[in-house]
Short mmCIF file of C-alpha atoms in Angstrom, two decimals:
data_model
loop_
_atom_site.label_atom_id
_atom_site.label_comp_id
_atom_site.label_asym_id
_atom_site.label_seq_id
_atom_site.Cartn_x
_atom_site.Cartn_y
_atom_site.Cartn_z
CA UNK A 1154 -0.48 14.46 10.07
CA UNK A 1155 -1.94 15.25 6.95
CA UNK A 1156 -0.65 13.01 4.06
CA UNK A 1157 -0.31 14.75 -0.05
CA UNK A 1158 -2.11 12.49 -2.22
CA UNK A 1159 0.86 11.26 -3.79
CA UNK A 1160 2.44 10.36 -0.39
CA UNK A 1161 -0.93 8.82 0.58
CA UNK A 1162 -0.78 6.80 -2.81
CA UNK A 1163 2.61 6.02 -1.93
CA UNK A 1164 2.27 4.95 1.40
CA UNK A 1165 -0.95 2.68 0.33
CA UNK A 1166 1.60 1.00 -2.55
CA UNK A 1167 3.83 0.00 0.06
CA UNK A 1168 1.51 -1.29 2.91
CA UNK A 1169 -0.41 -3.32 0.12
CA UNK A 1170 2.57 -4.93 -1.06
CA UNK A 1171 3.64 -5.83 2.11
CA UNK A 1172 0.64 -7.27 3.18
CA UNK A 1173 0.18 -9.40 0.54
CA UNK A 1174 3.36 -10.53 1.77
CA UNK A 1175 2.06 -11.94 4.78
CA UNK A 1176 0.04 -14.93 6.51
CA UNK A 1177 -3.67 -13.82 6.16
CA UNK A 1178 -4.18 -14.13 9.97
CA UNK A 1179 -2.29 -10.81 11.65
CA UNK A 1180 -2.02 -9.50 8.13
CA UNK A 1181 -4.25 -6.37 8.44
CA UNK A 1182 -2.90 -5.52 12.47
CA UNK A 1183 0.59 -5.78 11.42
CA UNK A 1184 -0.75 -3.47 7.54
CA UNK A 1185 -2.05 -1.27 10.76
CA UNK A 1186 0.91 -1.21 12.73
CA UNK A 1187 3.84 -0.57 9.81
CA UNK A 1188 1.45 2.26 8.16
CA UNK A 1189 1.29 4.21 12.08
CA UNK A 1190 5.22 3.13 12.28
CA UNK A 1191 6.00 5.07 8.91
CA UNK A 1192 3.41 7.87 9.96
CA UNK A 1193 5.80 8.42 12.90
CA UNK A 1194 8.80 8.34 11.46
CA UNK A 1195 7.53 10.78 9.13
CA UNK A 1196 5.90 12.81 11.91
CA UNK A 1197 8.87 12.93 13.65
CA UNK A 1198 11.80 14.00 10.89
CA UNK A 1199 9.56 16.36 8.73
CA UNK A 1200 6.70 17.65 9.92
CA UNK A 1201 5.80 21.12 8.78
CA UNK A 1202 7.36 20.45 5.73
CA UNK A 1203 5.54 21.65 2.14
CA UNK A 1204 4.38 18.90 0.32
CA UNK A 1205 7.06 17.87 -2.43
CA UNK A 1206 9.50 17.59 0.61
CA UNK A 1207 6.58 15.17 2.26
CA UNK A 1208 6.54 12.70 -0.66
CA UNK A 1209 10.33 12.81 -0.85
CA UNK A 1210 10.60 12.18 2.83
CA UNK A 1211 8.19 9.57 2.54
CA UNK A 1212 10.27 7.69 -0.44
CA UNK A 1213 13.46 8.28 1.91
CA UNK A 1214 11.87 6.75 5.22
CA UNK A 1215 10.55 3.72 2.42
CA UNK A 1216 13.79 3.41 1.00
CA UNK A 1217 15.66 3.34 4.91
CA UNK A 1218 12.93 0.63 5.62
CA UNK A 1219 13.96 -1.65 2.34
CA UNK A 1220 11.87 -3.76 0.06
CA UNK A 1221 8.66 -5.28 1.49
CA UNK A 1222 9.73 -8.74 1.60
CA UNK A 1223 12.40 -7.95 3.97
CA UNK A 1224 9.66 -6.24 6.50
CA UNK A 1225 7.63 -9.12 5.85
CA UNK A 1226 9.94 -11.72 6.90
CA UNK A 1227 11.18 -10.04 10.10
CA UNK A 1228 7.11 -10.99 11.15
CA UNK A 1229 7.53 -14.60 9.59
CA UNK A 1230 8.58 -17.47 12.33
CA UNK A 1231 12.18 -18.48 11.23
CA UNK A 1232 11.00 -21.63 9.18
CA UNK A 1233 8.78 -21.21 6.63
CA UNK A 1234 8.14 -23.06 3.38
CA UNK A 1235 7.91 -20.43 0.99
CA UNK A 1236 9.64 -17.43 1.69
CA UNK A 1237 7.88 -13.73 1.34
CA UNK A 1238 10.52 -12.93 -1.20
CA UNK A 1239 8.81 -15.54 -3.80
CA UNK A 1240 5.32 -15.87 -2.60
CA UNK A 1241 3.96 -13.42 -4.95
CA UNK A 1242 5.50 -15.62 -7.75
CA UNK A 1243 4.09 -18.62 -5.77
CA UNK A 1244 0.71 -16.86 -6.23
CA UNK A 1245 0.93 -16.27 -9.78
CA UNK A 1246 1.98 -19.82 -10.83
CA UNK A 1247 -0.95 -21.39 -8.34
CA UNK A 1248 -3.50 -19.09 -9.76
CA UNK A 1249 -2.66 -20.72 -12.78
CA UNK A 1250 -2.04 -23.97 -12.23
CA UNK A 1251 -5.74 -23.78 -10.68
CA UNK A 1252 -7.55 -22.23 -14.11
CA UNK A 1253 -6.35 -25.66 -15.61
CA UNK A 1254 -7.34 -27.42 -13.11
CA UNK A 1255 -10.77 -26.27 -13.53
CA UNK A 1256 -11.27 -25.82 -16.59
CA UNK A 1257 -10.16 -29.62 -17.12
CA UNK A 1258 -12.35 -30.91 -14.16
CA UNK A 1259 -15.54 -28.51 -15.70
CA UNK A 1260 -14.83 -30.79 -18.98
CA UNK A 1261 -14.83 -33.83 -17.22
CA UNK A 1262 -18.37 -32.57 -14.88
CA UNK A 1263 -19.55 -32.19 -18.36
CA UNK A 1264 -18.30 -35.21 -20.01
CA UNK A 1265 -20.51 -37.50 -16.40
CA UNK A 1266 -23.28 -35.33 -17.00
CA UNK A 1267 -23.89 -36.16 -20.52
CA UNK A 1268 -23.02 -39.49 -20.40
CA UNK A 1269 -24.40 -41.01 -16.79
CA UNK A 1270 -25.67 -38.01 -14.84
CA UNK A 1271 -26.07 -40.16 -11.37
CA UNK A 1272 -25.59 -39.15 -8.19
CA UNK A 1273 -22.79 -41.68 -7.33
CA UNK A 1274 -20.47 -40.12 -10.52
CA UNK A 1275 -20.76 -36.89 -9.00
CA UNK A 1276 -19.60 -37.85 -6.03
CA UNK A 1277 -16.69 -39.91 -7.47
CA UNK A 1278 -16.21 -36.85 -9.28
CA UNK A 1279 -16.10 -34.21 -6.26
CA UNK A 1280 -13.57 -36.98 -4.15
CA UNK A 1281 -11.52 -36.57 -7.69
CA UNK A 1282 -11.56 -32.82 -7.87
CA UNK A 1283 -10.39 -32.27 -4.76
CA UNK A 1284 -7.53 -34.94 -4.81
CA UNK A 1285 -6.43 -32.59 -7.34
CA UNK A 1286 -6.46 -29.60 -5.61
CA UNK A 1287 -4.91 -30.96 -3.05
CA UNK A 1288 -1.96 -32.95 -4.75
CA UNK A 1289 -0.88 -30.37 -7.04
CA UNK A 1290 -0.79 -27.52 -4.55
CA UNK A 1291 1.59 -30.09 -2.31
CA UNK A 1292 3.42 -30.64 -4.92
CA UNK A 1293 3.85 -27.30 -5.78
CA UNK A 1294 4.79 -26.19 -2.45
CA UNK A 1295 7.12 -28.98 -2.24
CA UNK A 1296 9.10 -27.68 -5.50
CA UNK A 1297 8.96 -24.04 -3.90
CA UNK A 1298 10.70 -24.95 -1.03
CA UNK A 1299 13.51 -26.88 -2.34
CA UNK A 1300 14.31 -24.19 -4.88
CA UNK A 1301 14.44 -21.97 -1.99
CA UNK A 1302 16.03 -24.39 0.44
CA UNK A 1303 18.68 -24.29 -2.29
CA UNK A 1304 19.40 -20.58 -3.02
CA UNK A 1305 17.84 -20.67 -6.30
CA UNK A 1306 16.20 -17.64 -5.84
CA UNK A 1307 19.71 -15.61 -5.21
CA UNK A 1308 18.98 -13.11 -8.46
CA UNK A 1309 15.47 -12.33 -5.92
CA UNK A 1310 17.57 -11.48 -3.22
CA UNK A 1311 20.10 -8.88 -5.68
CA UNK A 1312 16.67 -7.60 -6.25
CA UNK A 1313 15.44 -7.11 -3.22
CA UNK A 1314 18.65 -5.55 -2.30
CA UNK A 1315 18.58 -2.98 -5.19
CA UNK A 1316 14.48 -1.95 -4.44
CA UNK A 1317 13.19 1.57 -4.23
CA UNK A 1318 10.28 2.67 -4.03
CA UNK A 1319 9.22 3.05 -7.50
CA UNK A 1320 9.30 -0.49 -7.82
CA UNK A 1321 6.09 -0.73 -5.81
CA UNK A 1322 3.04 -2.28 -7.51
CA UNK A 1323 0.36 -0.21 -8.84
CA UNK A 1324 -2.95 -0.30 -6.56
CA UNK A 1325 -5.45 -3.55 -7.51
CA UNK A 1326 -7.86 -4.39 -4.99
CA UNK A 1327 -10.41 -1.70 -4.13
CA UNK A 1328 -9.39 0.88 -6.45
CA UNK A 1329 -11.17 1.34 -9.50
CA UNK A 1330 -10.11 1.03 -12.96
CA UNK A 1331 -11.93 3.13 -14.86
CA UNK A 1332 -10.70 1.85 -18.38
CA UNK A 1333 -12.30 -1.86 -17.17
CA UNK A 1334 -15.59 -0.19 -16.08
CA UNK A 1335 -16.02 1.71 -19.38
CA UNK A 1336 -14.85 -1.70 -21.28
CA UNK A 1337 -17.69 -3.84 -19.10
CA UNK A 1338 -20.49 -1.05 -20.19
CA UNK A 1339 -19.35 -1.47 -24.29
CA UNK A 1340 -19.16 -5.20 -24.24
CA UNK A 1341 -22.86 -5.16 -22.04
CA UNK A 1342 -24.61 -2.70 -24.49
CA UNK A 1343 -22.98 -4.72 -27.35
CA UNK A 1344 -24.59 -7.89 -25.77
CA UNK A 1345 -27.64 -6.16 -25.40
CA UNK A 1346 -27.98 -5.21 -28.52
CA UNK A 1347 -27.00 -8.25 -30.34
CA UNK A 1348 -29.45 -10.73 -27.95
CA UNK A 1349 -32.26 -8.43 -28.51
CA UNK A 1350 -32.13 -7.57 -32.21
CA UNK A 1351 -29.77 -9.62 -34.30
CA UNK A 1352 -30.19 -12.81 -32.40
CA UNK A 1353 -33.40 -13.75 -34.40
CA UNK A 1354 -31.29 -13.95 -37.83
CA UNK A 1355 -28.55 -16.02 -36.30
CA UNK A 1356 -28.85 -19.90 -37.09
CA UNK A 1357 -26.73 -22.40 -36.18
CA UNK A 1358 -25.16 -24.33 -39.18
CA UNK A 1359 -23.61 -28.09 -38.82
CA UNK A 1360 -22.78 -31.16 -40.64
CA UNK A 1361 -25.84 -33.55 -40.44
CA UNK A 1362 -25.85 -36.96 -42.13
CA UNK A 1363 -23.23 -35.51 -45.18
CA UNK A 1364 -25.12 -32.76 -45.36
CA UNK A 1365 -25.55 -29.56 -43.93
CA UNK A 1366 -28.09 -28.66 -41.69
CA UNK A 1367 -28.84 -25.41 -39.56
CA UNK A 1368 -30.88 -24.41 -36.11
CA UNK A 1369 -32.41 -20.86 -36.69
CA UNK A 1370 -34.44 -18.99 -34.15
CA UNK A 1371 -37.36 -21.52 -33.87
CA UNK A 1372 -35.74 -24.34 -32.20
CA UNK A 1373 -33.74 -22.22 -30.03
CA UNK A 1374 -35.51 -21.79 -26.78
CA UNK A 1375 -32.88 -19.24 -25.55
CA UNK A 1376 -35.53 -16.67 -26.59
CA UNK A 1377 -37.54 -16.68 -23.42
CA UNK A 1378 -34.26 -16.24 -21.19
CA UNK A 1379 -33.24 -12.75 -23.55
CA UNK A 1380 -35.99 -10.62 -21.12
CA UNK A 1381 -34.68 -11.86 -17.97
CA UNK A 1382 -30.67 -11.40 -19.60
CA UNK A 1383 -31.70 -8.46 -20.75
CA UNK A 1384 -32.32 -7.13 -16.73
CA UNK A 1385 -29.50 -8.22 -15.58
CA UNK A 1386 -27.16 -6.62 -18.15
CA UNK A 1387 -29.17 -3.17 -17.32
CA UNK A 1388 -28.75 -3.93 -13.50
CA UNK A 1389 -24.94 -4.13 -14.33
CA UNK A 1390 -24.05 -1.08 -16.51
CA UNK A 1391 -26.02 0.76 -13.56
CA UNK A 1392 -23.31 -0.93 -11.05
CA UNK A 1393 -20.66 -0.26 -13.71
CA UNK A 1394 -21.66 3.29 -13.87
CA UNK A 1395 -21.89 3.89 -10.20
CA UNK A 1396 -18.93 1.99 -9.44
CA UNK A 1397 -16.90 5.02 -11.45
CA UNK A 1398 -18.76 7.29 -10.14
CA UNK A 1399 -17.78 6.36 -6.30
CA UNK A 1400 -14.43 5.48 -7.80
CA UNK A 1401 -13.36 3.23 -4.81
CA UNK A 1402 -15.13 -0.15 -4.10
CA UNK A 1403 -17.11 -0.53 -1.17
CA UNK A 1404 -18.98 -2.88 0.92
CA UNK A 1405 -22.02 -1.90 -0.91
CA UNK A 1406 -20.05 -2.65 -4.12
CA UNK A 1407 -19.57 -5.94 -3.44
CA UNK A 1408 -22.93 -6.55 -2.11
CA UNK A 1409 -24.29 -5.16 -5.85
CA UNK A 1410 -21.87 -7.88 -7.01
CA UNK A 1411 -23.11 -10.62 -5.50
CA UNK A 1412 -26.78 -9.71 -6.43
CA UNK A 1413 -25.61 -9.60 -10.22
CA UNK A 1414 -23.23 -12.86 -9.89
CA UNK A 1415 -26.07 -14.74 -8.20
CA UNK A 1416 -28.72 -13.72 -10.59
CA UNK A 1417 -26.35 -14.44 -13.42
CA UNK A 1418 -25.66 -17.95 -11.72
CA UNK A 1419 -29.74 -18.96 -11.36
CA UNK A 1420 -30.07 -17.55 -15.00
CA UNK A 1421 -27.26 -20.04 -16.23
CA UNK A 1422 -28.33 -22.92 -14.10
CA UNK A 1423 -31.91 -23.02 -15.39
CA UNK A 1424 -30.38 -23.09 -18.63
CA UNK A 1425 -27.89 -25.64 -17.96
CA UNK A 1426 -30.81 -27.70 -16.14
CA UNK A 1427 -33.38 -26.94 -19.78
CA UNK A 1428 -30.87 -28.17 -22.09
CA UNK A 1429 -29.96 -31.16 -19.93
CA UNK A 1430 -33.05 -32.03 -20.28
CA UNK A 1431 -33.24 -31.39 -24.01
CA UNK A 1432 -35.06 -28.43 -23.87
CA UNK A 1433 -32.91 -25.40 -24.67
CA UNK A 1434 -32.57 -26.30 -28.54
CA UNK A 1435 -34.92 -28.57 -29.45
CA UNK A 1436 -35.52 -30.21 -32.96
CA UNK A 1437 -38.73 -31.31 -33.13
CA UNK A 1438 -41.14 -33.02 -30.25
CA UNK A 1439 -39.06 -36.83 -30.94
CA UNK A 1440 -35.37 -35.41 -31.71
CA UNK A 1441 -33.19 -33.93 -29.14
CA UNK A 1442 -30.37 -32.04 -29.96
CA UNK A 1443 -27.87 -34.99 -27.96
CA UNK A 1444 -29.32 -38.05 -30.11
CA UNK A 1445 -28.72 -35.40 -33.49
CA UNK A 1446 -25.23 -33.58 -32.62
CA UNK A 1447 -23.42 -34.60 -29.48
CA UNK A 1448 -20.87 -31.67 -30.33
CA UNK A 1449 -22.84 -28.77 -30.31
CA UNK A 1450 -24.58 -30.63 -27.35
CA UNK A 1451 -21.11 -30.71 -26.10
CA UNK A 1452 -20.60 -26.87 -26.96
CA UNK A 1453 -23.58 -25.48 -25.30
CA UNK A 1454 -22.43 -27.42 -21.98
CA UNK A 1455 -19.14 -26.10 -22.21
CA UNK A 1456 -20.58 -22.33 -23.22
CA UNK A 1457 -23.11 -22.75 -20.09
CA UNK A 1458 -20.57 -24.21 -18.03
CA UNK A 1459 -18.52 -21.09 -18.68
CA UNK A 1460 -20.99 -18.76 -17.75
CA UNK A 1461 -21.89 -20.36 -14.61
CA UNK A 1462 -18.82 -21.04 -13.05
CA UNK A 1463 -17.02 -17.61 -13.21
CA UNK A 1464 -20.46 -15.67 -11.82
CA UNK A 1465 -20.04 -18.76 -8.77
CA UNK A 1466 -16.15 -18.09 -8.11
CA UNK A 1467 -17.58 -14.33 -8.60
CA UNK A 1468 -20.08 -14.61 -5.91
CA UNK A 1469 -17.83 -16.50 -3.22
CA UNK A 1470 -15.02 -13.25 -3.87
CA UNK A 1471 -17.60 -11.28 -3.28
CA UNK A 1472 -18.65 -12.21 -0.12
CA UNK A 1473 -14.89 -12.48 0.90
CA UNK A 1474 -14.52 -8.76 -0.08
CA UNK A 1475 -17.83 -7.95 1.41
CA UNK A 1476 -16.75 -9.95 4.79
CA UNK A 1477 -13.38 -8.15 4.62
CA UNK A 1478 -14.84 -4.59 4.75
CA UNK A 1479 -16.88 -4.86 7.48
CA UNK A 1480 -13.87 -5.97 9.46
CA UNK A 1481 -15.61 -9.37 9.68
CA UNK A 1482 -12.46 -11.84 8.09
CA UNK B 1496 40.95 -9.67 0.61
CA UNK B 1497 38.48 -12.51 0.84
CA UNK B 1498 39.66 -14.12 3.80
CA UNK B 1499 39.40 -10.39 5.60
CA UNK B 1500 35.59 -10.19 4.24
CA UNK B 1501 34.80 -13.39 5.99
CA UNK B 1502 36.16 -12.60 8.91
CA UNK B 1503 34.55 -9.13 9.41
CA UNK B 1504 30.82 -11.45 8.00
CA UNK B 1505 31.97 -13.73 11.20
CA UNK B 1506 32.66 -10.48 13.67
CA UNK B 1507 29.37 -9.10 12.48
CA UNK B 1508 27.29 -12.16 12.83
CA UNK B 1509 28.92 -13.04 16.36
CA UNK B 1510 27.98 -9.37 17.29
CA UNK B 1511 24.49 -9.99 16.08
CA UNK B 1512 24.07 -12.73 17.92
CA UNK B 1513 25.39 -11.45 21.55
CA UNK B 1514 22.79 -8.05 21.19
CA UNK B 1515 20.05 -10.45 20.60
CA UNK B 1516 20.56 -11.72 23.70
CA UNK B 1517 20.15 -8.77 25.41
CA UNK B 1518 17.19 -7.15 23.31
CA UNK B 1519 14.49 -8.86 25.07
CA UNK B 1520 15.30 -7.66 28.42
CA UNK B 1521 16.13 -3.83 26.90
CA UNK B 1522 12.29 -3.82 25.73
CA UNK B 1523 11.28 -5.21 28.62
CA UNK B 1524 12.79 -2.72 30.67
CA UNK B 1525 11.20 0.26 29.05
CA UNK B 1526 7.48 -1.23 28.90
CA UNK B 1527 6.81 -0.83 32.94
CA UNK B 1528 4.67 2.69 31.18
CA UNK B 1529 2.60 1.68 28.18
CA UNK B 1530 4.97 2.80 25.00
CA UNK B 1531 3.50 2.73 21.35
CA UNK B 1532 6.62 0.65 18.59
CA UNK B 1533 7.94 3.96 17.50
CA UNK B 1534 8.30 5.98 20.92
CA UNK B 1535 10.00 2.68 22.26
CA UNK B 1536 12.43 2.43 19.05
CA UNK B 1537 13.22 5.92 19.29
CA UNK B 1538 13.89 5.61 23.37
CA UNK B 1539 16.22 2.50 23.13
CA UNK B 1540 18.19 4.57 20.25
CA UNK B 1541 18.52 7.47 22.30
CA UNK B 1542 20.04 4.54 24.81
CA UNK B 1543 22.63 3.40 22.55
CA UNK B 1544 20.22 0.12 22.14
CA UNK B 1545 21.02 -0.54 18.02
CA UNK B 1546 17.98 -2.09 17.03
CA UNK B 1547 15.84 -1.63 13.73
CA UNK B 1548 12.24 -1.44 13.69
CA UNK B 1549 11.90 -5.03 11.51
CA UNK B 1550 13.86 -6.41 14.81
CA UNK B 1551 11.61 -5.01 17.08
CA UNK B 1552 7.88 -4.89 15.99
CA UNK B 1553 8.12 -8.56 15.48
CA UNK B 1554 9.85 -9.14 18.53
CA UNK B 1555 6.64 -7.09 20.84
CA UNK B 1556 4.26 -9.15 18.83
CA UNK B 1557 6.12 -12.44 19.89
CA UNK B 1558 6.15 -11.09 23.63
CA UNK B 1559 2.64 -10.31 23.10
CA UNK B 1560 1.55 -13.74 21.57
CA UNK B 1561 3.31 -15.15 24.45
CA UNK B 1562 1.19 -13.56 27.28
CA UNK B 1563 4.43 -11.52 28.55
CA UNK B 1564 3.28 -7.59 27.65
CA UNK B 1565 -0.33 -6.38 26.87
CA UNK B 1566 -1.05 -4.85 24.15
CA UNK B 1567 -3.81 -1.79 23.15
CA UNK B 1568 -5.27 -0.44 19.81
CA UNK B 1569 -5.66 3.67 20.98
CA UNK B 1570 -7.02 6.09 18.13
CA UNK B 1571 -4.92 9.59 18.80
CA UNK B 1572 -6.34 13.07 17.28
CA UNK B 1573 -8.90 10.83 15.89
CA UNK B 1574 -6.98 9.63 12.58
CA UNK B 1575 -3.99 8.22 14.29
CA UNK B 1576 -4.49 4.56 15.17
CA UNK B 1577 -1.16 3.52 17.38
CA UNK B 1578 -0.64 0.24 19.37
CA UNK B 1579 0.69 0.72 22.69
CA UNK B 1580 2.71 -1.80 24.81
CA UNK B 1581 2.82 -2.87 28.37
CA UNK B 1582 4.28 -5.13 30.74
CA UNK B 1583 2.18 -7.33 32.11
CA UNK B 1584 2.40 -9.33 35.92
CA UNK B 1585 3.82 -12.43 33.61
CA UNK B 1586 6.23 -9.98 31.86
CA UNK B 1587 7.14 -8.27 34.94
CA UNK B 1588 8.44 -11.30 36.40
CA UNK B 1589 10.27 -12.72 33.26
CA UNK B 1590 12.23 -8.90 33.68
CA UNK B 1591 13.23 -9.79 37.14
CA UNK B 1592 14.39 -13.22 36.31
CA UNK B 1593 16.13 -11.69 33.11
CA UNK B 1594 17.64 -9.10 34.89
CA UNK B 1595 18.93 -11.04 37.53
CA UNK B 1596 20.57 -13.86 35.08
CA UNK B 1597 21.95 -10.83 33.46
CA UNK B 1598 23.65 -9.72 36.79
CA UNK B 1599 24.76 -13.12 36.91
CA UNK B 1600 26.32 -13.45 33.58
CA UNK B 1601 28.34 -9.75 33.71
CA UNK B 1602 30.08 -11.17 37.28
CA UNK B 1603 31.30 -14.51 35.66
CA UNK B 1604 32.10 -12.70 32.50
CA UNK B 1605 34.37 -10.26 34.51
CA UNK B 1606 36.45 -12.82 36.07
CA UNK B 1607 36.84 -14.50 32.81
CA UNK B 1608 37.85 -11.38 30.72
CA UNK B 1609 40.38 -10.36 33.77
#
């Protein structure tokens, strides 16, 4: 049966929230199975019908099903440790209980590489991190399920008995936001333009010794890097562009991704790996820019740092996407 | 009022808990030709079988998981991706051995509802 596009939209909001829903393993057969369920249903009450009857049909058969959480847990085994109902709240709160995480462990990498970059501190380091990733995700599991284990999630449940389908998420994954593509290009040609022209006037001004003291374009060996940038910013309004143009994100998509995330990642470890060795702002041939200003040392780790680790996280999605796709994960 | 709630909560749930019982071997008995979840739903309906979908998609995937029904991905007027069901030898004999416990159970129950 031929779907409207706002029943198709419709029906998409309502597999995708239920999926996300569910454990990872079975998630896209049982996606699969619900979607041909509803199709059915449909099929069976209202075929031949025009199309405003189709999407109200649709929102009937939705609304006779109930709130996604409900068909989610009918596939869950009868113990669980955080229910469907809050998982997506779950989510949220891990997501960003994990941005501090790393953001305070990227500090710290810093903090060993500037003061004893050995091998043995990074691997003290790495045991550390993932203690922490481990502990506060128990912990945080832990808290889930006794709220849960003691009905403190009862205004969920009036919720969940109130839904319709209006309440359905918008759309995230795979659709394209236009508004975010167009904001990428602007903030790339504004990079561009600044790195290429006005870059050469900027200096950097700090307190030296009581007195003030500045880095202008000379000592800043960022300059060679600005050609190669400069590439990669081009290579990425042309994904940005084509990406609107396609208007859904495909496996080729995400390969173009991970091209520009890993060439963004070299770019930013070379750096990283120059300025560690006191060569990305240099002084003079006898001062490095560590012995004269350990903050602004400090800064340019954490600015590097910051590059480097979102195009890595941005590289690993990618292949997950990519792998998802093809059918692969 | 309340006390009349709770009871009709404690009819309902007992209720609940007696078709349960019986669902497995329902489904079982209508998968000896391959049926797709929404053909099956709509059969045991027209049976008088009350059962909802969320009762019964999860409860083929369990029987499939457990190695009692086979299961098949078939594409239909090339769009229409369905997943039919099956019993298989295992599930064939876990209906006889349902059925006849079943048989059992209505003979003692009828001498103990005389």
């Amino acid at each position: 049966m031929n779907l409207n596009e706002k029943s198709k939209e419709m029906l998409d909001r309502y597999i995708i929230d239920t999926a996300r829903r569910l454990p990872g393993k079975n998630r896209k057969e049982i996606a699969l199975e619900i979607r041909s369920t509803i199709l059915d249903m449909l099929e069976d009450k209202y075929e031949g019908y025009p199309d405003m009857a189709q999407t109200q049909a649709l929102e009937e058969i939705l609304k006779q099903m109930g709130n996604p959480s409900k068909i989610a847990r009918s596939y869950l085994p009868d113990k669980y440790l955080v229910g469907p109902m809050i998982y997506p709240f779950f989510k949220k709160i891990w997501t960003v209980i994990w941005a501090i995480i790393s953001i305070i462990l990227a500090v710290r990498l810093m903090l060993i590489i500037s003061e004893s970059p050995n091998g043995k501190a990074i691997f003290e380091f790495a045991g550390t991190a993932l203690n922490s990733f481990i502990i506060s995700f128990g912990i945080l599991v832990f808290i889930f399920f006794i709220l849960e284990k003691f009905n403190t999630f009862d205004e969920f449940k009036e919720e969940e008995e109130k839904w319709k389908p209006s309440d359905l998420p918008e759309i995230e994954n795979g659709v394209v936001k236009i508004g975010e593509e167009i904001a990428s290009i602007v903030f790339l040609v504004v990079a561009i333009i600044v790195f290429n022209t006005y870059l050469r006037n900027f200096s950097l001004f700090f307190i030296e010794n009581g007195s003030w003291d500045s880095l202008t374009a000379e000592h800043n060996n960022l300059l060679p890097f600005i050609p190669f940038l400069t590439g990669i910013w081009i290579c990425e309004i042309i994904f940005h562009f084509s990406t609107i143009k396609f208007g859904i994100k495909k496996y080729f998509t995400f390969l173009s991704k991970i091209a520009i995330f890993s060439a963004n990642s070299v770019t930013a470890a070379i750096m990283l790996y120059c300025h560690s060795r006191n060569q990305m702002i240099s002084m003079d041939e006898t001062q490095s820019l560590s012995s004269l200003n350990p903050v602004i040392n400090i800064i340019t780790y954490i600015f590097l740092l910051a590059i480097l680790i979102p195009n890595i996280a941005g590289i690993i999605t990618g292949i997950y996407y990519s792998l998802k796709t093809r059918n692969i994960l | 009022m309340k006390t009349e709630e709770n009871f009709e909560k404690v009819v309902r749930q007992n209720e609940q808990e007696m078709r349960r019982g019986f669902l497995v071997l329902a489904v079982l008995s209508r998968l000896k030709s391959p049926q797709y979840g929404y053909s099956l739903l709509k059969e045991l309906n027209d049976y008088g079988v009350d059962i909802a979908q969320e009762t019964l998609y999860p409860l083929l995937r369990r029987l499939d998981q457990l190695g009692m029904i086979d299961s098949e991905w078939k594409v239909e007027n090339e769009t229409r991706p369905r997943k039919y069901y099956i019993l298989n030898e295992k599930g064939e004999l876990l209906y006889t051995r349902l059925k006849s416990c079943w048989f059992d159970q209505i003979k003692v129950m009828e001498v103990l509802l005389k």
